[in-house]
Coordinates of C-alpha atoms and ligand atoms in Angstrom, one line a residue:
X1 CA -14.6 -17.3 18.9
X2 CA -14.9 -13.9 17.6
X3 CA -11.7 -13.3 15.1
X4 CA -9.9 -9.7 16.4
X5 CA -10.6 -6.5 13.9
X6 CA -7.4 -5.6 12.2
X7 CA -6.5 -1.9 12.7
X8 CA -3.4 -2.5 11.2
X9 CA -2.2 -1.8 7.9
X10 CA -2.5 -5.5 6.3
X11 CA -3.4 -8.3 6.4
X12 CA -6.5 -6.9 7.2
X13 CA -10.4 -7.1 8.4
X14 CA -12.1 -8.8 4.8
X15 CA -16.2 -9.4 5.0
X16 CA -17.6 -12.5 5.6
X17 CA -18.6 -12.9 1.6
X18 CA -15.0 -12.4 0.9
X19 CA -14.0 -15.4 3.2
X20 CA -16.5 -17.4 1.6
X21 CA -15.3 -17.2 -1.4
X22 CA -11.7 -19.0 -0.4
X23 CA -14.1 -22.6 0.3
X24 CA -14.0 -24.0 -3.3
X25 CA -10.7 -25.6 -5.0
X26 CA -10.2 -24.0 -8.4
X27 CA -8.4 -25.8 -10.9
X28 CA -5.9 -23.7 -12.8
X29 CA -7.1 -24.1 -16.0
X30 CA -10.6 -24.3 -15.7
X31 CA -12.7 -22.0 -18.3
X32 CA -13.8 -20.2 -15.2
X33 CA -10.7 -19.7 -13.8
X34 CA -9.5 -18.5 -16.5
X35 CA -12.3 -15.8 -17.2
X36 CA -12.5 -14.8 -13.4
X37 CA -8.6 -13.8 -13.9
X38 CA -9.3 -12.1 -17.1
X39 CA -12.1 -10.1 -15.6
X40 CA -9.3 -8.8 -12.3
X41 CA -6.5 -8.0 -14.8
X42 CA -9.2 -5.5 -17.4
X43 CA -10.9 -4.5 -13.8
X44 CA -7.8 -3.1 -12.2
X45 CA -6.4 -0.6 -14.7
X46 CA -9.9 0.9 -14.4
X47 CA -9.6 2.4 -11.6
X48 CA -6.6 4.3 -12.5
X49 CA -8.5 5.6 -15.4
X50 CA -5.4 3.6 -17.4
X51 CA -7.8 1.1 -19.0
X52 CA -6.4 1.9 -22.5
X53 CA -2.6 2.7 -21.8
X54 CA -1.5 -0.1 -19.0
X55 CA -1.8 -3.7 -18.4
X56 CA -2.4 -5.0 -15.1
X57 CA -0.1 -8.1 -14.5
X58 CA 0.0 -9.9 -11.3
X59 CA 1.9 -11.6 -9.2
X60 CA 2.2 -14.5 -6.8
X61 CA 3.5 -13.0 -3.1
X62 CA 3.3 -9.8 -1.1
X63 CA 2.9 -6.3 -2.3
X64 CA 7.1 -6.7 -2.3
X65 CA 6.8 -9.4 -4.2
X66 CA 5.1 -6.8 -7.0
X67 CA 7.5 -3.9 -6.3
X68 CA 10.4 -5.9 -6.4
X69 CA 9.3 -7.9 -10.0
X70 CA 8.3 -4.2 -11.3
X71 CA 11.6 -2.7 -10.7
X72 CA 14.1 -5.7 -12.1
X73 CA 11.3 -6.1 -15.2
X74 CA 11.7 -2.4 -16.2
X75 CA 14.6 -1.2 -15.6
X76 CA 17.4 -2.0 -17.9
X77 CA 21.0 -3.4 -16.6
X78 CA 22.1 0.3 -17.6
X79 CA 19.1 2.3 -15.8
X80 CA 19.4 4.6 -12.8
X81 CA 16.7 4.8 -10.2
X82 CA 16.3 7.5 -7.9
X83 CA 13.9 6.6 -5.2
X84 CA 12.0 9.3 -2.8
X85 CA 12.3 8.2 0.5
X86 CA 10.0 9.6 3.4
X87 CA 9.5 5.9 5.3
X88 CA 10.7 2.5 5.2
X89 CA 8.8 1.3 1.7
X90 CA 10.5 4.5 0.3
X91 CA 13.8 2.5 1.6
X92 CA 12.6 -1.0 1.0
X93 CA 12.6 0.4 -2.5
X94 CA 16.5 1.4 -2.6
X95 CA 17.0 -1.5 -1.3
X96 CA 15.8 -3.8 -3.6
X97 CA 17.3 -2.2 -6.5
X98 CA 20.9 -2.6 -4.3
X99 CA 20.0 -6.3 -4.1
X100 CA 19.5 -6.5 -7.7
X101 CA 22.9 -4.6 -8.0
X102 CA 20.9 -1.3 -10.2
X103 CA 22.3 1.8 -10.1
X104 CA 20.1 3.3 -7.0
X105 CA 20.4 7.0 -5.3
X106 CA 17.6 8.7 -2.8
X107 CA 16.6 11.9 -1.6
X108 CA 15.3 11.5 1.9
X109 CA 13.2 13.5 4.4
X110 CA 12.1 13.3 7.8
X111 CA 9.0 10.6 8.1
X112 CA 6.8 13.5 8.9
X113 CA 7.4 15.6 6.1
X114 CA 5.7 14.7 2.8
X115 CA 8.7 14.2 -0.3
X116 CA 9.5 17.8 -1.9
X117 CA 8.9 18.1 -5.8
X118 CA 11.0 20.9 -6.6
X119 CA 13.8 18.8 -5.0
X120 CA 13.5 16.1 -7.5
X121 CA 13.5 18.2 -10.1
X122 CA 16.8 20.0 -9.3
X123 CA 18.4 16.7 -8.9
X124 CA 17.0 15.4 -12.5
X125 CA 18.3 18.5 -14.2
X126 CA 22.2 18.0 -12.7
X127 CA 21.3 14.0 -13.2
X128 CA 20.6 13.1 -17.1
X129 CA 21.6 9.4 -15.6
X130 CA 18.7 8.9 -13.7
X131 CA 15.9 7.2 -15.7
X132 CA 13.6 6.0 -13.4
X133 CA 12.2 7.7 -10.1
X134 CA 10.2 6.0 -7.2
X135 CA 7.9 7.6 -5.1
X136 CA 5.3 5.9 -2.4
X137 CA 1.8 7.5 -2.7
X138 CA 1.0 6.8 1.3
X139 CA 3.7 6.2 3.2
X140 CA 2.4 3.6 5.6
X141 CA 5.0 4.1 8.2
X142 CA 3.1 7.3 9.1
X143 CA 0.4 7.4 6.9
X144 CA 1.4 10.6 5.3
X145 CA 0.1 11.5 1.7
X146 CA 3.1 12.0 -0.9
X147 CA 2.4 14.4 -3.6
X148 CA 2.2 12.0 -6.6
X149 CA 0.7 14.7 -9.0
X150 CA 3.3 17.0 -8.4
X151 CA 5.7 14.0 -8.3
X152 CA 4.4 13.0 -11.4
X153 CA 4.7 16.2 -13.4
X154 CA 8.7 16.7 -12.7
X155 CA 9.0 13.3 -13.7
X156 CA 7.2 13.9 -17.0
X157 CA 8.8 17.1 -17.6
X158 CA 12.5 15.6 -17.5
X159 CA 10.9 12.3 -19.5
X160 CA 11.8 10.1 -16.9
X161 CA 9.8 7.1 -15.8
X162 CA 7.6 7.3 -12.6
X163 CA 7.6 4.2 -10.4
X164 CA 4.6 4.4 -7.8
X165 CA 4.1 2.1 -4.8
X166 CA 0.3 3.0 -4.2
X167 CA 0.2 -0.3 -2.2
X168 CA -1.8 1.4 1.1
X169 CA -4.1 3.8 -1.3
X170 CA -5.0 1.6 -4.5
X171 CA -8.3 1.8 -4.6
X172 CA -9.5 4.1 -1.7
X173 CA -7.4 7.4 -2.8
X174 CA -8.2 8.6 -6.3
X175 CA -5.0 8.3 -8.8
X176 CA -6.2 8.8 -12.7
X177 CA -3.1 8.5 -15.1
X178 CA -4.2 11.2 -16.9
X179 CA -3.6 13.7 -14.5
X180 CA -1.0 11.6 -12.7
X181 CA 1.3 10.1 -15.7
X182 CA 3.3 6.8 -14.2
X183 CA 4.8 4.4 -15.9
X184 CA 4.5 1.3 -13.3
X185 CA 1.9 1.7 -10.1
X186 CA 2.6 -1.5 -7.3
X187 CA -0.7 -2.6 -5.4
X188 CA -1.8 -5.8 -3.9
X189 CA -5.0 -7.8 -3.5
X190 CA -4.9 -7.4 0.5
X191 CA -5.1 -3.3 1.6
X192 CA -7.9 -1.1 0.7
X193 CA -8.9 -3.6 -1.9
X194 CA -10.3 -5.7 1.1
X195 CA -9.2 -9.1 -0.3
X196 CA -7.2 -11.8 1.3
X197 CA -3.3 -11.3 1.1
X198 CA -1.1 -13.4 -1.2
X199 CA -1.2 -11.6 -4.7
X200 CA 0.5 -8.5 -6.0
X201 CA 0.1 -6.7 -9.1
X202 CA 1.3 -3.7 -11.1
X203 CA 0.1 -1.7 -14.4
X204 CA 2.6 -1.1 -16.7
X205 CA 2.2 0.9 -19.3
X206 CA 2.0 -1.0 -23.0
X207 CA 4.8 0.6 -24.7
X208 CA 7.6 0.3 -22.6
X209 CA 6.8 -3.5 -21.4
X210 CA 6.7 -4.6 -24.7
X211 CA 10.3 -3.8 -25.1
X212 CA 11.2 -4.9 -21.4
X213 CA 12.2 -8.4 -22.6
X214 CA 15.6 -9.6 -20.8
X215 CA 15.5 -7.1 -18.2
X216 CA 14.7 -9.0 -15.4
X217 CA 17.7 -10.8 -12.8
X218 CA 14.9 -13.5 -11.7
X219 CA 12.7 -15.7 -13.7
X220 CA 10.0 -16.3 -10.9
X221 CA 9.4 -12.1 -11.0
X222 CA 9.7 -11.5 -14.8
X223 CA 7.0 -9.7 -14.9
X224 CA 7.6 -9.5 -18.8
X225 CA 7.2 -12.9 -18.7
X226 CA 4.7 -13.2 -16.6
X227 CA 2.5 -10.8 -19.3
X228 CA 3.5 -13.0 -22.0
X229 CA 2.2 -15.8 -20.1
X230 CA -1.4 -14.4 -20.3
X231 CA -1.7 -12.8 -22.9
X232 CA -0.4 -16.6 -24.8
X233 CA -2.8 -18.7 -23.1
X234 CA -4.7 -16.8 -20.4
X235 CA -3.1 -18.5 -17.6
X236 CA -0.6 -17.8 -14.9
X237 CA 3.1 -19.2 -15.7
X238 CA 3.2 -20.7 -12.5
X239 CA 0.6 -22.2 -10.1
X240 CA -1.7 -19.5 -8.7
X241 CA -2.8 -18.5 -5.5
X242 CA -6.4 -19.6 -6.5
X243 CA -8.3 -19.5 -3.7
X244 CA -6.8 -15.4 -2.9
X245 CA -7.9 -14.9 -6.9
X246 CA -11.3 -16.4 -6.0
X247 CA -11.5 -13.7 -2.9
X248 CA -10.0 -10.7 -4.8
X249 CA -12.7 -11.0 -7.6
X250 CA -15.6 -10.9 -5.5
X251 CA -13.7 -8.4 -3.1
X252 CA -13.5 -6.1 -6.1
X253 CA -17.3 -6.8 -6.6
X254 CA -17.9 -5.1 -3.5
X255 CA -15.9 -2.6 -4.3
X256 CA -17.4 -1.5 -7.0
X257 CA -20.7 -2.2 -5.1
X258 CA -19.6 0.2 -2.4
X259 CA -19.4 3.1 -5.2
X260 CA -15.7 2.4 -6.1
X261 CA -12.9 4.5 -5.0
X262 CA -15.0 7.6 -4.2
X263 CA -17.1 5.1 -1.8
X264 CA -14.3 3.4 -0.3
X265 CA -12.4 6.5 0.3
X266 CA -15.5 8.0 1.7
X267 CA -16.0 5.2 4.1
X268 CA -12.4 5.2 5.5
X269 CA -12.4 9.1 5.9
X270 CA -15.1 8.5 8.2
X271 CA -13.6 6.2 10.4
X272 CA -10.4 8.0 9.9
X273 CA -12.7 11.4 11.5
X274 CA -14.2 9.4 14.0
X275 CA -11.1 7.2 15.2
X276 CA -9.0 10.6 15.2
X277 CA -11.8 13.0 17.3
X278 CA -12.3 10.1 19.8
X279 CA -8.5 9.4 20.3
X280 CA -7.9 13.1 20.3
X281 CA -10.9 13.4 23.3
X282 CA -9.2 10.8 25.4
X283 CA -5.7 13.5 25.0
X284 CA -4.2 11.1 22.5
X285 CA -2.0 13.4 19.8
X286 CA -1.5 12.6 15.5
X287 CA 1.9 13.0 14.4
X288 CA 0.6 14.5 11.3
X289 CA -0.9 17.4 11.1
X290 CA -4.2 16.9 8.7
X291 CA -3.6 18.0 5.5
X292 CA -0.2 16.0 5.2
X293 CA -2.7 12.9 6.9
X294 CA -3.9 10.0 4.0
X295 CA -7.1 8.5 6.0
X296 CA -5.5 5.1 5.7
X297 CA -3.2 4.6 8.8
X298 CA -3.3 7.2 11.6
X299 CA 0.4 7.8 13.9
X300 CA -0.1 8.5 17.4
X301 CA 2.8 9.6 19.5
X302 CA 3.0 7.5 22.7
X303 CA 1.1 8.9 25.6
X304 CA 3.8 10.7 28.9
X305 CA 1.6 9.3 31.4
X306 CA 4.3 6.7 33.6
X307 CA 1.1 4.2 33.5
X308 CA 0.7 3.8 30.1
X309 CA 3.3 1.0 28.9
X310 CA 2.7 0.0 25.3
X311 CA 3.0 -3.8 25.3
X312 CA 0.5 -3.7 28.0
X313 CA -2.2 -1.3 26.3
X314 CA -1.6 -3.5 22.5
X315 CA -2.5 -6.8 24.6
X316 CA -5.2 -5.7 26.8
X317 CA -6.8 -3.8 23.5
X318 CA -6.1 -7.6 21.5
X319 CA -7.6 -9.2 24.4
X320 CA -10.9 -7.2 24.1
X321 CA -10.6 -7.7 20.1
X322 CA -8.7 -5.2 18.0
X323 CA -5.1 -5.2 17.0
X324 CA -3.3 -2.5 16.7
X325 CA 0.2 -1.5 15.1
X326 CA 3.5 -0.3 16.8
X327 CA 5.1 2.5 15.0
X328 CA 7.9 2.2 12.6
X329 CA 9.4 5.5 13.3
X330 CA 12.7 6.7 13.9
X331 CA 11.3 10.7 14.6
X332 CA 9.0 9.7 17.4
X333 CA 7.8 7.1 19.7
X334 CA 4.9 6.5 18.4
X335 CA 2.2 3.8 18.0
X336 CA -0.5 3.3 14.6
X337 CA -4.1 2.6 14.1
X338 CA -5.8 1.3 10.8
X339 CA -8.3 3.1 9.4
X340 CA -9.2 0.4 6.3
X341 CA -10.8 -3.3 5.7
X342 CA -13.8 -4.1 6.1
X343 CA -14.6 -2.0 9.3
X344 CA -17.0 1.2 9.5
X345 CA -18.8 3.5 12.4
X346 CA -19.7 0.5 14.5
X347 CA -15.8 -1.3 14.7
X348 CA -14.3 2.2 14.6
X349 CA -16.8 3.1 18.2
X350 CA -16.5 -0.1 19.6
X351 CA -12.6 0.3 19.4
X352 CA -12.5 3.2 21.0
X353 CA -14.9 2.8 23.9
X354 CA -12.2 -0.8 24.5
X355 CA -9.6 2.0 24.2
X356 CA -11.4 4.5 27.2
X357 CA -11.5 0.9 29.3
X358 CA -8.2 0.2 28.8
X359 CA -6.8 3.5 30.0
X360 CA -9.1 3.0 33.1
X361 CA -8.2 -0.1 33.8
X362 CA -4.4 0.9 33.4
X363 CA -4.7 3.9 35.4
X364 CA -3.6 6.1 33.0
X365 CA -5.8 9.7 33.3
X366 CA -4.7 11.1 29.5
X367 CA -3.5 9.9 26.3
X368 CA -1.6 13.1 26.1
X369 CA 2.2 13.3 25.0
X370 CA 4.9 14.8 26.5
X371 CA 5.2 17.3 24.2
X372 CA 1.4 18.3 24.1
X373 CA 1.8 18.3 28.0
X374 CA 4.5 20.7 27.8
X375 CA 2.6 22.9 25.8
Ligands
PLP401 C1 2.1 -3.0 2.7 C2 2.9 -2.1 1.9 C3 3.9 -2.7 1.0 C4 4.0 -4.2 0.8 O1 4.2 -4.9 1.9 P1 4.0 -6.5 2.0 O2 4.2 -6.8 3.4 O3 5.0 -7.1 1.1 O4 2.6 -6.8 1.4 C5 4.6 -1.9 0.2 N1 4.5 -0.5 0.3 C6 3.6 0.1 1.1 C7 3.5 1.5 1.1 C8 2.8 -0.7 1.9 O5 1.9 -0.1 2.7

């Protein structure tokens, strides 16, 4: 029994090493425990170039799980958050704050148009309220790129704190905090990290954690606390996911085996190339035009040919071994392919040669839209 390869956008494909590393039980306060988690938490601000300015502090859960402890940790009963919303993290974002009862407002845009800078910053200058702003660096809903520099610099330039969900890109797009000043970036072990799912994490800058004591509405995601908890004794508050920890560490070995972000960012742009020029040959159509496309998760609107019925293709494509993603969209029916985990040229090709069989066998002659049919 062959396990499927995930084209999906998490939990996704892992290497075999990675698995491996799960068969051991770890107690929690064994010496090497305790260093392996020492080693993730000084590895991680790394590769944000934010080594000296942030601490990474993670979190037991989902990559919600770590969005959701960032924004009660840091901002105060009094703060404002203004979220950018292009997709549904964007408004998973708004709506946790709403949950937590925060002061929350959005500016929204279509899901295939990347958020607009020069919006924010008219809406900080009538808005001295707002003091933090969120922004998703890939939208995963269509896999769009968001322009966090730009983002970043409005944000700066008002002094307001910049919240970023980089959950999809951490560690396969290039983000530096020096040229891309946040205050709080949101990732987990389980997306282009390649490690199992079950851990979140953020880095938070130094200065203002320090004084987030009493922020948070929930004890379980005080991620003040939570820091407190290891920089006092090195160990989590609460039990840890142990065996996920055990994965992610040797998943980030491999990452940094692979050439780090430049060489995992290479490898998925490749399969992003190749998955898009094969789908595109069998008449298949991106949402996205290219330069707004983050090689992460590609949108494909659903094909106008009668034959082609999507709950058909998905299980006659899971049957043969790959899972695909339906879309999320509300602009266009649409359906998503991954482009990340541990899959290159050889998974990529394979998935679309069971693609080309698929259409056969369905009868469908073109992959093509309505709209590209039209045309
Ligand atoms: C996956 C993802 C999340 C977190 O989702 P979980 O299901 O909680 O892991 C958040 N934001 C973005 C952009 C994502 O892609």
């Amino acid at each position: 029994m062959h396990d499927p390869i995930l084209l999906t956008p998490g939990p996704l494909t892992t290497s075999a090493t990675v698995k491996q590393a799960m068969l051991r039980d770890w107690g929690s306060r064994d010496s090497a425990f305790i260093a392996m988690n020492a080693a993730i938490r000084a590895r991680l601000p790394e590769l944000a170039g934010a080594a000296e300015s942030h601490v990474c502090v993670p979190v037991q859960g989902s990559g919600t799980f770590a969005v959701e402890a960032t924004i009660g940790t840091l901002l105060t009963r009094g703060a404002k958050l203004l979220v950018l919303i292009n997709g549904a993290y964007g408004r998973r974002m708004k709506k946790i704050a709403e949950v937590m009862g925060r002061a929350v407002e959005a500016l929204e845009w279509a899901e295939d148009r990347p958020v607009d800078p020069t919006a924010l910053d008219r809406r900080l200058a009538e808005d001295p309220r707002v003091t933090h702003v969120a922004v998703v660096h890939c939208e995963t809903t269509s896999g769009i790129l968001n322009p966090v520099e730009a983002v970043a610099e409005v944000a700066a330039r008002h002094g307001r704190h910049l919240l970023i969900d980089a959950m999809s890109s951490f560690g396969a797009l290039p983000l530096d905090a020096s040229a891309v000043p946040f205050t709080a970036l949101m990732a987990s072990s389980n997306k282009c990290l390649e490690g199992a799912p079950g851990m979140g994490f953020a880095l938070i800058r130094r200065d203002v954690l320090t004084f987030s004591e009493g922020n948070a509405h929930s004890l379980s995601l005080d991620l003040y606390d939570q820091w407190r908890g290891f920089e006092q004794n090195a160990q989590w508050r609460f039990t840890p996911p142990t065996h996920v920890i055990a994965a992610f560490a040797q998943a980030l070995d491999e990452h940094a085996a692979e050439g780090g972000v430049a060489g995992r960012g290479a490898r998925y742009a490749a399969n992003h190339r190749t998955l898009v020029d094969g789908m595109e040959a069998m008449g298949f159509r991106c949402l996205l035009p290219r330069a707004l496309q983050a090689p992460i998760i590609v949108t494909f609107h659903m094909p106008a040919d009668p034959a082609f019925v999507f709950a058909d293709f998905y299980d006659r494509l899971r049957e043969r071994g790959f899972a695909i993603y339906p879309g999320k969209l509300t602009v266009a029916d649409s359906f998503r392919i991954g482009c990340i985990g541990r899959i290159g040229a050889a998974e990529i090709g394979a998935a679309l040669e069971a693609i080309r069989l698929t259409l056969d066998e369905m009868g469908v002659a073109s992959g093509a839209p309505a709209a590209a049919i039209a045309a």
